[in-house]
Coordinates of C-alpha atoms in Angstrom, one line a residue:
X1 CA 34.0 -19.7 15.5
X2 CA 34.8 -18.8 11.9
X3 CA 32.5 -21.5 10.6
X4 CA 29.7 -20.2 12.8
X5 CA 30.2 -16.7 11.4
X6 CA 30.2 -18.0 7.8
X7 CA 27.0 -19.9 8.4
X8 CA 25.4 -16.9 10.1
X9 CA 26.4 -14.5 7.3
X10 CA 25.0 -17.0 4.7
X11 CA 21.7 -17.2 6.4
X12 CA 21.4 -13.5 6.6
X13 CA 21.4 -13.4 2.8
X14 CA 18.0 -15.0 2.9
X15 CA 16.5 -13.8 6.2
X16 CA 17.0 -10.1 5.5
X17 CA 15.0 -10.0 2.2
X18 CA 12.5 -12.5 3.6
X19 CA 11.9 -10.4 6.7
X20 CA 11.3 -7.3 4.6
X21 CA 9.0 -9.0 2.1
X22 CA 6.9 -10.7 4.8
X23 CA 7.1 -7.9 7.2
X24 CA 5.6 -5.3 4.8
X25 CA 2.7 -7.6 3.8
X26 CA 0.3 -6.4 6.6
X27 CA 0.8 -2.7 5.6
X28 CA 0.2 -3.7 2.0
X29 CA -3.0 -5.6 2.8
X30 CA -4.2 -2.7 4.9
X31 CA -3.6 -0.3 2.0
X32 CA -5.4 -2.6 -0.4
X33 CA -8.3 -3.1 2.1
X34 CA -8.8 0.6 2.4
X35 CA -9.0 0.9 -1.4
X36 CA -11.3 -2.1 -1.7
X37 CA -13.7 -0.5 0.8
X38 CA -13.6 2.9 -0.9
X39 CA -14.1 1.4 -4.4
X40 CA -17.3 -0.4 -3.6
X41 CA -19.3 2.5 -5.0
X42 CA -17.0 2.7 -8.1
X43 CA -17.0 0.7 -11.4
X44 CA -15.1 -2.5 -11.2
X45 CA -12.7 -1.2 -13.9
X46 CA -11.6 1.6 -11.6
X47 CA -11.0 -0.8 -8.7
X48 CA -8.9 -3.1 -10.9
X49 CA -6.8 -0.2 -12.2
X50 CA -5.6 0.8 -8.7
X51 CA -5.4 -2.8 -7.5
X52 CA -3.0 -3.5 -10.3
X53 CA -0.9 -0.5 -9.3
X54 CA -0.7 -1.7 -5.7
X55 CA 0.2 -5.2 -6.8
X56 CA 2.9 -3.7 -9.1
X57 CA 4.3 -1.8 -6.2
X58 CA 4.6 -4.9 -4.0
X59 CA 6.0 -7.2 -6.7
X60 CA 8.5 -4.5 -7.7
X61 CA 9.8 -4.7 -4.1
X62 CA 10.0 -8.4 -4.5
X63 CA 12.0 -8.0 -7.6
X64 CA 14.4 -5.6 -5.9
X65 CA 15.5 -8.5 -3.8
X66 CA 15.4 -11.2 -6.4
X67 CA 17.2 -9.2 -9.1
X68 CA 19.0 -6.1 -7.7
X69 CA 20.0 -7.6 -4.4
X70 CA 21.1 -11.0 -5.7
X71 CA 22.8 -9.5 -8.7
X72 CA 21.5 -12.4 -10.9
X73 CA 22.2 -11.9 -14.6
X74 CA 19.1 -12.2 -16.7
X75 CA 19.7 -13.4 -20.3
X76 CA 16.7 -13.2 -22.7
X77 CA 16.6 -14.9 -26.0
X78 CA 13.9 -13.4 -28.3
X79 CA 12.2 -10.0 -28.3
X80 CA 9.6 -9.1 -25.7
X81 CA 6.9 -6.8 -27.1
X82 CA 7.2 -3.2 -26.1
X83 CA 3.5 -2.7 -25.8
X84 CA 1.4 -4.4 -23.0
X85 CA -0.8 -7.3 -24.2
X86 CA -3.4 -9.6 -22.8
X87 CA -1.7 -12.9 -22.7
X88 CA -1.4 -16.4 -21.3
X89 CA 2.2 -17.1 -20.1
X90 CA 3.1 -20.8 -20.5
X91 CA 6.4 -22.1 -19.0
X92 CA 8.3 -25.2 -17.9
X93 CA 8.2 -25.6 -14.1
X94 CA 11.2 -26.5 -12.0
X95 CA 11.1 -24.6 -8.7
X96 CA 9.4 -21.9 -6.7
X97 CA 11.6 -19.3 -8.3
X98 CA 9.7 -19.8 -11.5
X99 CA 7.0 -17.5 -10.3
X100 CA 9.5 -14.8 -10.0
X101 CA 10.7 -15.3 -13.6
X102 CA 7.2 -14.4 -14.8
X103 CA 7.5 -11.2 -12.8
X104 CA 10.9 -10.5 -14.4
X105 CA 9.5 -10.6 -17.9
X106 CA 6.3 -8.7 -17.0
X107 CA 8.1 -5.7 -15.4
X108 CA 10.2 -5.4 -18.6
X109 CA 6.9 -4.9 -20.5
X110 CA 5.5 -2.6 -17.8
X111 CA 2.8 -5.2 -17.1
X112 CA 3.8 -6.4 -13.6
X113 CA 0.5 -5.3 -12.1
X114 CA -1.4 -7.4 -14.6
X115 CA 0.2 -10.7 -13.5
X116 CA -2.3 -13.3 -12.2
X117 CA -1.6 -16.9 -11.5
X118 CA -3.3 -20.3 -11.9
X119 CA -2.2 -22.0 -8.7
X120 CA -2.6 -25.5 -7.2
X121 CA -5.4 -25.5 -4.7
X122 CA -3.2 -26.1 -1.6
X123 CA -1.5 -22.7 -2.0
X124 CA -4.7 -20.9 -1.1
X125 CA -3.8 -21.7 2.6
X126 CA -0.8 -19.4 2.5
X127 CA -1.3 -16.7 5.2
X128 CA -2.5 -13.4 3.6
X129 CA -0.9 -14.2 0.2
X130 CA -3.2 -17.1 -0.7
X131 CA -6.3 -15.1 -0.2
X132 CA -5.0 -12.0 -1.9
X133 CA -3.8 -13.8 -5.0
X134 CA -7.4 -14.9 -5.4
X135 CA -8.7 -11.4 -5.0
X136 CA -6.2 -10.1 -7.6
X137 CA -7.7 -12.5 -10.2
X138 CA -5.8 -15.7 -9.7
X139 CA -7.5 -19.1 -9.9
X140 CA -6.9 -22.1 -7.7
X141 CA -7.3 -25.5 -9.3
X142 CA -7.2 -29.1 -8.2
X143 CA -5.6 -31.8 -10.2
X144 CA -7.1 -34.6 -12.3
X145 CA -10.7 -35.6 -11.6
X146 CA -11.2 -32.9 -8.9
X147 CA -10.5 -30.1 -11.4
X148 CA -13.4 -27.7 -11.3
X149 CA -13.7 -26.3 -14.9
X150 CA -16.8 -24.2 -14.2
X151 CA -15.2 -22.3 -11.3
X152 CA -12.0 -21.5 -13.2
X153 CA -13.9 -20.4 -16.3
X154 CA -16.3 -18.2 -14.3
X155 CA -13.3 -16.6 -12.4
X156 CA -11.5 -15.7 -15.7
X157 CA -14.7 -14.4 -17.4
X158 CA -15.5 -12.2 -14.5
X159 CA -12.1 -10.6 -14.8
X160 CA -12.3 -10.1 -18.6
X161 CA -15.8 -8.7 -18.5
X162 CA -14.8 -5.8 -16.4
X163 CA -11.8 -5.1 -18.7
X164 CA -9.1 -6.2 -16.3
X165 CA -5.7 -6.6 -18.2
X166 CA -4.5 -10.2 -18.2
X167 CA -1.0 -11.7 -17.9
X168 CA -2.1 -15.2 -16.8
X169 CA 0.7 -17.4 -15.6
X170 CA 0.2 -21.2 -16.1
X171 CA 2.7 -24.1 -15.7
X172 CA 1.1 -26.9 -17.7
X173 CA 3.2 -29.6 -16.2
X174 CA 1.1 -29.3 -13.1
X175 CA 4.0 -30.0 -10.8
X176 CA 7.7 -29.2 -10.7
X177 CA 10.3 -31.1 -12.7
X178 CA 13.1 -32.3 -10.3
X179 CA 15.8 -34.6 -11.8
X180 CA 16.1 -36.4 -8.5
X181 CA 12.5 -37.5 -8.4
X182 CA 12.9 -40.3 -10.8
X183 CA 9.4 -41.8 -10.1
X184 CA 7.6 -38.6 -11.0
X185 CA 9.5 -38.4 -14.3
X186 CA 8.9 -42.1 -15.0
X187 CA 5.2 -41.7 -14.4
X188 CA 5.0 -38.7 -16.7
X189 CA 6.8 -40.5 -19.4
X190 CA 4.6 -43.6 -19.0
X191 CA 1.5 -41.3 -19.4
X192 CA 3.0 -39.8 -22.6
X193 CA 3.6 -43.3 -24.0
X194 CA 0.1 -44.4 -23.1
X195 CA -1.4 -41.4 -24.8
X196 CA 0.7 -41.8 -27.9
X197 CA 2.7 -38.6 -27.3
X198 CA 6.4 -38.0 -27.6
X199 CA 8.3 -38.8 -24.4
X200 CA 10.1 -35.8 -22.9
X201 CA 13.3 -36.0 -21.0
X202 CA 13.9 -32.5 -19.4
X203 CA 10.2 -31.5 -18.8
X204 CA 7.1 -33.4 -17.6
X205 CA 4.3 -34.2 -20.0
X206 CA 2.1 -31.1 -20.1
X207 CA -1.6 -31.3 -19.1
X208 CA -3.9 -29.2 -21.2
X209 CA -7.0 -28.6 -19.1
X210 CA -6.2 -25.3 -17.4
X211 CA -4.5 -23.8 -20.4
X212 CA -7.4 -24.8 -22.7
X213 CA -10.0 -23.5 -20.3
X214 CA -8.2 -20.2 -20.1
X215 CA -7.9 -20.0 -23.9
X216 CA -11.6 -20.6 -24.4
X217 CA -12.8 -18.4 -21.5
X218 CA -10.7 -15.4 -22.7
X219 CA -10.6 -16.0 -26.4
X220 CA -11.9 -12.6 -27.3
X221 CA -9.7 -10.8 -24.8
X222 CA -6.3 -12.4 -25.6
X223 CA -3.6 -11.1 -27.9
X224 CA -1.1 -13.9 -27.7
X225 CA 0.4 -16.8 -25.7
X226 CA 4.0 -16.3 -24.4
X227 CA 5.8 -19.5 -24.6
X228 CA 8.7 -19.3 -22.2
X229 CA 11.5 -21.8 -21.5
X230 CA 13.7 -21.2 -18.4
X231 CA 17.1 -22.7 -17.4
X232 CA 19.0 -21.8 -14.3
X233 CA 22.8 -21.7 -14.5
X234 CA 24.5 -23.6 -11.8
X235 CA 22.3 -26.6 -12.2
X236 CA 24.8 -28.7 -14.2
X237 CA 27.2 -30.7 -12.0
X238 CA 30.9 -31.3 -12.8
X239 CA 29.9 -34.8 -14.0
X240 CA 27.4 -33.1 -16.4
X241 CA 24.3 -34.3 -14.5
X242 CA 21.4 -32.0 -14.2
X243 CA 20.7 -30.9 -10.6
X244 CA 17.5 -29.4 -9.0
X245 CA 16.8 -25.8 -9.8
X246 CA 17.1 -23.3 -6.9
X247 CA 14.3 -22.7 -4.5
X248 CA 13.4 -19.1 -3.5
X249 CA 15.6 -19.2 -0.4
X250 CA 18.5 -20.6 -2.4
X251 CA 17.9 -17.9 -5.1
X252 CA 18.0 -15.2 -2.5
X253 CA 21.2 -16.7 -1.1
X254 CA 22.8 -15.9 -4.5
X255 CA 23.2 -19.5 -5.6
X256 CA 22.0 -18.8 -9.1
X257 CA 24.5 -16.5 -11.0
X258 CA 22.5 -16.4 -14.3
X259 CA 19.0 -17.2 -15.6
X260 CA 18.4 -18.0 -19.3
X261 CA 15.0 -17.2 -20.6
X262 CA 13.9 -18.3 -24.1
X263 CA 10.9 -16.2 -25.2
X264 CA 8.5 -17.0 -28.1
X265 CA 5.4 -15.0 -28.8
X266 CA 2.6 -17.0 -30.5
X267 CA -0.3 -14.9 -31.9
X268 CA -3.7 -16.1 -30.5
X269 CA -5.0 -16.6 -34.1
X270 CA -2.4 -19.3 -34.6
X271 CA -3.5 -21.5 -31.7
X272 CA -6.2 -24.2 -32.4
X273 CA -9.2 -23.9 -30.1
X274 CA -10.4 -27.5 -30.5
X275 CA -9.4 -29.7 -27.6
X276 CA -7.7 -32.4 -29.6
X277 CA -5.7 -30.0 -31.8
X278 CA -4.8 -27.8 -28.8
X279 CA -3.5 -30.8 -26.9
X280 CA -1.3 -31.7 -29.9
X281 CA -0.1 -28.0 -30.2
X282 CA 0.7 -27.8 -26.5
X283 CA 2.7 -31.0 -26.5
X284 CA 4.6 -29.9 -29.6
X285 CA 5.6 -26.7 -27.8
X286 CA 6.9 -28.8 -24.9
X287 CA 8.8 -30.9 -27.4
X288 CA 10.6 -27.7 -28.5
X289 CA 11.3 -26.9 -24.8
X290 CA 12.7 -30.4 -24.3
X291 CA 15.1 -30.0 -27.3
X292 CA 16.2 -26.6 -26.0
X293 CA 16.9 -27.9 -22.5
X294 CA 18.6 -31.1 -23.9
X295 CA 21.1 -28.9 -25.7
X296 CA 21.4 -26.6 -22.7
X297 CA 22.4 -29.5 -20.4
X298 CA 23.8 -32.2 -22.6
X299 CA 25.3 -30.7 -25.8
X300 CA 28.8 -31.8 -26.7
X301 CA 29.1 -28.5 -28.6
X302 CA 30.8 -25.9 -26.4
X303 CA 28.8 -23.2 -28.2
X304 CA 25.4 -24.8 -27.3
X305 CA 25.8 -26.1 -23.7
X306 CA 24.6 -23.7 -21.0
X307 CA 22.9 -21.5 -23.5
X308 CA 19.9 -21.3 -25.8
X309 CA 20.0 -20.7 -29.6
X310 CA 20.0 -17.2 -30.9
X311 CA 21.4 -14.0 -29.4
X312 CA 21.1 -13.9 -25.7
X313 CA 20.7 -10.3 -24.4
X314 CA 21.8 -9.3 -21.0
X315 CA 18.8 -7.4 -19.5
X316 CA 19.6 -5.6 -16.3
X317 CA 16.8 -4.2 -14.2
X318 CA 17.1 -0.5 -13.2
X319 CA 16.9 0.3 -9.5
X320 CA 14.5 3.1 -10.4
X321 CA 11.8 0.4 -11.1
X322 CA 12.2 -1.4 -7.8
X323 CA 13.8 0.6 -5.0
X324 CA 11.1 3.3 -4.7
X325 CA 8.5 0.6 -4.0
X326 CA 10.6 -0.9 -1.2
X327 CA 11.1 2.5 0.3
X328 CA 7.3 3.2 0.2
X329 CA 6.3 -0.1 1.7
X330 CA 8.9 0.0 4.5
X331 CA 7.8 3.6 5.2
X332 CA 4.2 2.4 5.6
X333 CA 5.3 -0.5 7.8
X334 CA 7.5 1.3 10.3
X335 CA 4.8 3.5 11.9
X336 CA 2.8 0.3 12.7
X337 CA 5.8 -1.2 14.5
X338 CA 6.8 1.9 16.5
X339 CA 3.7 2.3 18.6
X340 CA 1.8 -0.2 20.8
X341 CA -1.5 0.4 18.9
X342 CA 0.2 0.1 15.6
X343 CA 1.7 -3.3 16.6
X344 CA -1.8 -4.5 17.6
X345 CA -3.1 -3.5 14.2
X346 CA -0.1 -5.2 12.6
X347 CA -0.5 -8.5 14.4
X348 CA -4.3 -8.4 14.0
X349 CA -3.9 -8.0 10.2
X350 CA -1.7 -11.2 10.1
X351 CA -4.1 -13.2 12.4
X352 CA -7.6 -12.0 11.4
X353 CA -6.6 -11.2 7.8
X354 CA -5.4 -14.8 7.4
X355 CA -8.5 -16.3 9.1
X356 CA -11.0 -14.2 7.1
X357 CA -9.0 -14.8 4.0
X358 CA -9.2 -18.6 4.4
X359 CA -12.9 -18.4 5.0
X360 CA -13.5 -16.2 2.0
X361 CA -11.3 -18.1 -0.5
X362 CA -13.1 -21.3 0.4
X363 CA -16.6 -19.8 0.3
X364 CA -16.0 -17.9 -2.9
X365 CA -13.3 -19.7 -5.0

């Protein structure tokens, strides 16, 4: 009986926030749809301005759960610019929670609504979310030979031509680093050896294609690249072996007490645009990440293990930036659930919104 209660209580840690985040999605999509319809006669710049505000509201609610609710301690090494910029965000990739880390940094720069993602193609099939991420300016890409450079470049240039602010999140490794997937790591290291690149231990070999296309497509629009290295505390076993990073459900279950984020801003003028030199530059950035993570997980020095170099600043997120958004979205959702007609609209938004979204995102990638 006691064990059952413990298991039930533990599962509620995840199901409560998941229910709110997923449950408010139809109300959010309906609000966005109404604005999209009204804005058809307005300049694209005006549409994007409010679209970014709506996206900021939803993602602020998400951060209420991932930060305020979990109580995770965010430690930032380096100085985040106070002013908003048009940037490409490059980070190591370990788990689904990595997407939330980008939001954590963006909200501290008041740029949360400007976050757009380069996502693997399969994620476009996510109900509602997959379609909306594309509408918000995200780009879906396929790996290796199936990568459509023209589609991605056109998508990004369309955004920049209408003046949409850009906080483009890219994970150059292409897939997640999991220390338990030895074959994936071995294949990545073999590729590096074949290409004459330094072999990496705590990240996968970065692929340059998406990052380079983004750089070229938005070269006149960008201010900088944010080079970000993330480590999750609690991923080092008692035997000093690295363990997998927490998934979103595990993160919401408060299994990660602390996140370490090493932030480095690189001015866009310092980045070589030529493919060969850019590839070398990108790999060198990942060599730096690999050294940072090697010290974090393996250092014999007590002052270096489980930390990054420099002064780590605890960066709490104020409830005033997240709680109002949750209250508004829950307030928009409840009327839909309290009446029969509202419930029909709610269910219809999930079903028809998902179906139409799938058709749209495949017809107009």
